[in-house]
Coordinates of C-alpha atoms in Angstrom, one line a residue:
M1 CA 32.7 236.1 178.6
L2 CA 31.5 239.3 176.8
D3 CA 32.1 240.9 173.5
L4 CA 33.4 244.3 172.3
R5 CA 31.8 246.8 169.6
G6 CA 35.0 247.5 167.5
I7 CA 38.7 247.5 167.1
E8 CA 39.4 249.7 170.1
L9 CA 38.4 249.3 173.7
Q10 CA 35.8 251.9 174.8
A11 CA 35.7 253.6 178.2
D12 CA 32.4 251.8 179.1
E13 CA 33.6 248.4 177.8
R14 CA 36.7 248.8 180.0
E15 CA 34.5 249.4 183.0
M16 CA 32.4 246.4 182.1
L17 CA 35.6 244.1 181.9
L18 CA 36.7 245.2 185.3
H19 CA 33.5 243.6 186.8
P20 CA 34.4 240.9 189.2
L21 CA 32.2 238.4 187.4
V22 CA 33.8 238.9 184.0
G23 CA 36.4 236.5 183.1
G24 CA 37.0 236.8 179.4
V25 CA 36.4 238.5 176.2
I26 CA 35.3 236.8 172.7
L27 CA 36.4 238.7 169.6
F28 CA 34.6 238.8 166.2
A29 CA 35.3 240.0 162.7
R30 CA 34.2 243.4 163.7
N31 CA 37.0 243.6 166.2
Y32 CA 39.8 243.1 163.5
R33 CA 41.3 245.3 160.9
D34 CA 44.9 244.1 160.8
P35 CA 47.4 242.3 163.0
E36 CA 48.8 245.5 164.6
T37 CA 45.6 246.9 165.8
L38 CA 44.5 243.4 167.1
I39 CA 47.7 243.2 169.1
A40 CA 47.2 246.8 170.5
L41 CA 43.5 245.6 171.5
T42 CA 44.6 242.3 173.1
S43 CA 47.5 244.0 174.9
Q44 CA 45.0 246.5 176.4
I45 CA 42.6 243.7 177.6
H46 CA 45.5 241.6 179.1
A47 CA 46.7 244.7 181.0
L48 CA 43.3 245.4 182.7
R49 CA 43.7 242.8 185.4
K50 CA 45.9 240.1 187.0
P51 CA 45.4 237.3 186.4
G52 CA 44.4 238.5 182.9
L53 CA 41.2 238.0 181.2
L54 CA 40.8 235.1 178.8
I55 CA 40.6 236.3 175.1
A56 CA 38.8 233.8 172.8
V57 CA 37.7 233.7 169.2
D58 CA 35.8 231.4 166.9
H59 CA 38.6 230.7 164.5
E60 CA 38.0 227.3 162.9
G61 CA 38.9 227.8 159.3
G62 CA 36.5 227.8 156.2
Q63 CA 33.2 229.6 156.9
V64 CA 34.0 230.5 160.5
Q65 CA 37.3 232.4 160.6
R66 CA 37.0 235.9 162.1
F67 CA 40.6 237.1 161.0
H68 CA 41.7 237.2 157.4
Q69 CA 44.2 239.8 156.3
G70 CA 47.6 238.8 157.9
F71 CA 46.2 235.3 158.8
T72 CA 46.5 232.1 156.8
R73 CA 43.1 231.2 155.1
L74 CA 42.5 227.9 156.9
P75 CA 40.6 224.9 155.3
P76 CA 37.2 223.9 156.9
G77 CA 36.9 220.5 158.6
R78 CA 35.2 218.7 155.9
C79 CA 38.3 219.1 153.6
F80 CA 40.3 216.9 156.1
G81 CA 37.4 214.3 156.2
E82 CA 37.4 214.2 152.3
L83 CA 41.1 213.8 152.3
Y84 CA 41.0 211.1 155.0
E85 CA 39.0 209.0 152.6
Q86 CA 41.7 209.1 150.0
D87 CA 44.8 209.3 152.2
A88 CA 44.3 208.9 156.0
H89 CA 47.9 209.5 156.9
R90 CA 48.2 212.7 155.0
A91 CA 44.9 214.0 156.5
L92 CA 46.0 213.4 159.9
T93 CA 49.3 215.0 159.3
L94 CA 47.8 218.0 157.7
V95 CA 45.0 218.6 160.3
E96 CA 47.7 218.4 163.1
Q97 CA 49.9 220.8 161.2
T98 CA 46.8 223.1 160.7
G99 CA 46.2 223.1 164.5
W100 CA 49.8 224.3 165.1
L101 CA 49.4 226.9 162.5
L102 CA 45.9 228.1 163.8
A103 CA 47.2 228.3 167.4
S104 CA 50.6 229.9 166.7
E105 CA 49.1 232.7 164.7
L106 CA 46.4 233.5 167.4
L107 CA 48.9 233.3 170.2
A108 CA 51.2 235.7 168.4
V109 CA 48.6 238.3 168.5
G110 CA 47.6 237.8 172.0
V111 CA 44.5 235.4 171.7
D112 CA 44.5 232.8 174.2
L113 CA 42.1 230.2 172.7
S114 CA 40.0 229.4 169.8
F115 CA 36.6 227.6 170.2
T116 CA 37.6 224.5 168.0
P117 CA 37.4 221.7 167.1
V118 CA 34.0 221.0 165.9
L119 CA 33.3 217.3 166.8
D120 CA 29.7 217.0 165.4
L121 CA 29.1 214.3 162.9
D122 CA 28.4 215.1 159.3
S123 CA 24.9 213.4 159.1
G124 CA 23.7 215.4 156.3
V125 CA 20.8 216.9 158.4
S126 CA 22.2 220.2 160.0
S127 CA 21.3 223.5 158.3
F128 CA 24.2 225.5 159.7
L129 CA 27.2 223.3 160.4
G130 CA 27.9 223.1 156.7
N131 CA 31.5 222.2 155.9
R132 CA 32.6 222.8 159.5
V133 CA 32.3 219.2 160.4
Y134 CA 34.9 216.6 159.5
H135 CA 33.1 213.4 158.6
R136 CA 30.1 211.3 159.1
S137 CA 32.1 208.5 161.0
P138 CA 32.6 209.1 164.7
E139 CA 35.9 207.3 164.5
V140 CA 37.2 209.5 161.8
V141 CA 36.0 212.6 163.6
A142 CA 37.7 211.5 166.6
R143 CA 41.0 210.7 165.0
L144 CA 41.0 214.1 163.0
G145 CA 39.9 216.1 166.2
Q146 CA 42.6 214.5 168.4
R147 CA 45.3 215.4 165.8
L148 CA 44.1 219.0 165.6
V149 CA 44.2 219.3 169.2
R150 CA 47.6 217.8 169.4
G151 CA 49.0 220.4 166.8
M152 CA 47.3 223.3 169.0
R153 CA 48.8 222.0 172.0
D154 CA 52.3 221.9 170.5
A155 CA 52.0 225.6 169.8
G156 CA 50.9 226.3 173.4
M157 CA 47.1 226.5 173.0
T158 CA 44.2 224.4 174.7
A159 CA 41.3 223.4 172.7
V160 CA 37.5 223.5 173.0
G161 CA 35.5 220.6 171.6
K162 CA 31.9 221.4 170.6
H163 CA 28.9 221.0 170.5
F164 CA 28.4 218.3 173.2
P165 CA 26.8 215.8 173.0
G166 CA 26.4 216.3 169.2
H167 CA 24.6 219.0 167.1
G168 CA 25.0 217.1 163.7
N169 CA 21.6 215.3 163.7
V170 CA 19.2 218.2 164.0
K171 CA 18.1 220.3 161.0
G172 CA 17.4 223.5 163.1
D173 CA 19.9 226.3 163.7
S174 CA 20.1 227.0 167.4
H175 CA 21.0 230.6 166.7
H176 CA 17.5 231.1 165.4
E177 CA 15.3 228.4 167.1
V178 CA 15.4 225.7 169.6
P179 CA 16.3 222.4 167.8
V180 CA 15.1 219.0 169.2
D181 CA 16.8 215.8 168.8
D182 CA 14.6 212.9 169.5
R183 CA 16.9 210.1 169.4
S184 CA 17.6 207.7 172.4
Y185 CA 20.4 208.3 174.8
G186 CA 21.9 205.0 173.5
T187 CA 22.0 206.0 169.9
I188 CA 23.6 209.4 170.8
Y189 CA 26.1 207.6 173.1
M190 CA 27.1 205.1 170.6
A191 CA 27.7 207.7 167.7
D192 CA 27.8 211.4 168.5
M193 CA 29.4 211.2 171.9
L194 CA 32.2 208.9 170.8
P195 CA 34.6 211.8 169.6
F196 CA 33.9 213.7 172.8
E197 CA 34.8 210.5 174.9
R198 CA 38.0 209.8 172.8
L199 CA 39.2 213.4 173.2
I200 CA 38.4 213.6 176.8
N201 CA 40.5 210.4 177.3
A202 CA 43.4 212.2 175.6
G203 CA 43.2 215.2 177.7
L204 CA 40.6 217.7 176.0
A205 CA 40.8 221.0 178.1
A206 CA 37.4 222.2 177.3
I207 CA 34.0 221.4 175.9
M208 CA 30.9 223.6 174.8
P209 CA 27.4 222.1 175.0
A210 CA 24.8 222.5 172.3
H211 CA 21.5 224.5 172.6
V212 CA 19.7 221.5 171.5
I213 CA 17.0 219.6 173.6
Y214 CA 17.5 215.9 173.4
S215 CA 13.9 214.9 174.2
Q216 CA 14.3 211.3 175.1
V217 CA 16.9 212.3 177.8
D218 CA 15.9 215.7 179.3
D219 CA 13.4 218.5 178.5
K220 CA 16.2 221.1 178.8
P221 CA 18.9 222.1 176.2
A222 CA 22.1 220.4 177.0
G223 CA 23.9 223.5 178.1
F224 CA 21.3 224.0 180.7
S225 CA 21.0 220.4 181.8
Q226 CA 22.5 219.0 184.9
L227 CA 21.9 215.6 183.6
W228 CA 24.1 216.1 180.5
L229 CA 26.7 218.1 182.2
K230 CA 26.9 216.7 185.7
Q231 CA 25.7 213.3 185.3
V232 CA 27.0 212.4 181.8
L233 CA 29.8 214.7 181.0
R234 CA 31.4 215.0 184.5
G235 CA 30.2 211.7 185.9
R236 CA 30.1 209.0 183.1
L237 CA 32.8 210.6 180.9
N238 CA 34.9 211.8 183.8
F239 CA 35.7 215.1 182.2
Q240 CA 37.7 217.3 184.3
G241 CA 38.1 220.4 182.2
V242 CA 36.3 223.6 181.5
I243 CA 32.7 223.8 180.3
F244 CA 31.9 227.0 178.3
S245 CA 28.1 227.6 177.7
D246 CA 27.3 228.4 174.1
D247 CA 26.1 232.1 173.7
I248 CA 23.1 232.6 175.8
S249 CA 22.0 235.3 173.3
M250 CA 21.0 232.6 170.8
A251 CA 17.5 231.7 170.2
G252 CA 18.2 228.2 171.4
A253 CA 18.8 229.6 174.9
E254 CA 15.5 231.5 175.2
V255 CA 13.8 228.6 176.6
A256 CA 15.6 229.3 179.9
G257 CA 14.1 232.6 180.5
S258 CA 15.5 236.1 180.8
Y259 CA 19.3 236.5 180.4
A260 CA 19.9 236.4 184.2
E261 CA 17.7 233.2 184.3
R262 CA 19.7 231.8 181.3
A263 CA 23.1 232.4 183.2
Y264 CA 21.8 231.0 186.4
C265 CA 20.5 227.8 184.7
A266 CA 23.9 227.3 182.8
L267 CA 25.9 227.9 185.8
D268 CA 23.7 225.5 187.9
A269 CA 23.9 222.9 185.2
G270 CA 27.7 222.8 185.5
C271 CA 29.1 225.5 183.0
D272 CA 32.3 227.3 184.3
M273 CA 31.9 230.3 182.2
V274 CA 28.8 231.8 180.3
L275 CA 29.1 233.5 177.0
V276 CA 27.0 236.7 176.3
C277 CA 27.5 238.0 172.8
N278 CA 26.1 240.6 170.5
N279 CA 23.9 242.3 173.2
Q280 CA 25.9 244.6 175.4
A281 CA 22.9 246.1 177.0
A282 CA 21.8 242.7 178.2
A283 CA 25.3 241.8 179.3
G284 CA 25.4 245.0 181.4
A285 CA 22.0 244.3 183.0
L286 CA 23.1 240.7 183.6
L287 CA 26.3 241.8 185.5
D288 CA 24.0 244.1 187.7
E289 CA 21.4 241.3 188.4
L290 CA 23.7 238.2 188.9
K291 CA 24.3 237.4 192.5
I292 CA 26.7 234.5 192.6
N293 CA 29.9 233.4 194.3
T294 CA 32.7 232.4 192.0
D295 CA 33.6 228.6 192.3
P296 CA 37.3 228.1 193.1
A297 CA 37.1 224.8 191.2
S298 CA 35.9 226.7 188.0
Q299 CA 38.6 229.3 188.5
L300 CA 41.4 226.7 188.7
R301 CA 40.0 225.0 185.4
L302 CA 39.8 228.4 183.7
I303 CA 43.2 229.5 184.6
R304 CA 44.6 226.6 182.6
M305 CA 42.9 227.9 179.4
H306 CA 45.3 230.8 179.1
G307 CA 47.6 230.6 176.1
A308 CA 51.4 230.1 176.4
I309 CA 53.6 233.1 175.8
P310 CA 54.4 232.7 172.0
G311 CA 58.0 231.8 171.3
L312 CA 58.0 234.0 168.2
S313 CA 56.5 237.5 167.7
Y314 CA 53.9 238.0 165.0
D315 CA 56.4 239.5 162.6
D316 CA 59.0 236.7 163.3
L317 CA 56.2 234.1 162.8
C318 CA 55.4 235.4 159.4
V319 CA 58.8 234.5 158.1
D320 CA 59.1 231.3 160.3
Q321 CA 60.2 228.4 158.1
R322 CA 58.0 225.8 160.0
R323 CA 55.0 228.1 159.3
L324 CA 55.7 228.8 155.7
R325 CA 56.1 225.1 155.1
I326 CA 52.8 224.4 156.7
V327 CA 51.0 227.2 154.9
S328 CA 52.2 225.6 151.6
E329 CA 51.0 222.2 152.6
V330 CA 47.5 223.1 153.6
S331 CA 46.9 225.7 150.9
G332 CA 45.7 223.1 148.5
L333 CA 42.8 222.3 150.7
D334 CA 41.4 225.8 150.9
V335 CA 37.7 226.4 150.7
A336 CA 35.9 228.0 147.9
P337 CA 35.4 231.8 148.3
E338 CA 31.6 231.5 148.1
L339 CA 31.5 229.4 151.2
E340 CA 33.2 232.0 153.4
L341 CA 30.4 233.3 155.4
D342 CA 32.5 234.9 158.2
D343 CA 29.2 236.3 160.0
D344 CA 29.6 237.5 163.5
N345 CA 26.1 235.9 164.1
I346 CA 27.5 232.5 163.2
M347 CA 28.5 231.8 166.9
S348 CA 30.4 228.7 168.3

């Protein structure tokens, strides 16, 4: 899965997207001006190949929301966690409605999936998760995450839980360093992994592992670890969905070596699709260097990630009564403007 430079598809990017090893595109704020130009861009991408390329975005709400003008300003996860402590039923209802709203607006402009929900625990330790996390309690995170996924599914979009097995207990930011979590497997399993296990049992379609080394379990980051992905995620948790790597351009991935070595490690560990973002030169060299055969099982899993054909066009959705009601309901949970980072370098 690769990215693009701007709001229009360039000739060299078109050629890159036709490469047989490319399966998707991830969009950022730099690819967005307004809904009309985004629809034109996604239409071009979808028309390139059959079956079409997956189009994804990090569109969680709060500090990680790539598209603004013409889109509802979505609350960050922590707002739902705080509301849950006051009124659990209302929090669960609103987060499900937000899932439907998020997915409906993206599907209407041709985006297949968003890398959400964040299932990490709010341990008060992480330096970069901020208000993206729902709550400190694994049970509350599981309940809120499951209801967001249900709302997304109702709109026709699958969900991607992240960052397995849990990024919330390390201070370091894997965009800039290699964080290390030295807790035992048992501690991680009983706390951080509970939301993932609950959502897997409820049919979660995809998961993204963390670029974190859990030193008591393996010496490799989870996204490059056969132990975490094959033995624990596929084996113990019986996960049958898609595993997306986190961006291999991040500093947390550098321990695996060159870009090609990172891609090989992620695929060998069990990832179905590798994300390469914010470095097109490296992405092009990677495509030239990689010598792999596509896995039919991975292809079947990835096909299921395509979004449903929206029931309403973007213009019709804007005046849809269900959408207007939900926008009114969630607007009171909005994030303070100073917390809106919307940085293309804040990846998954």
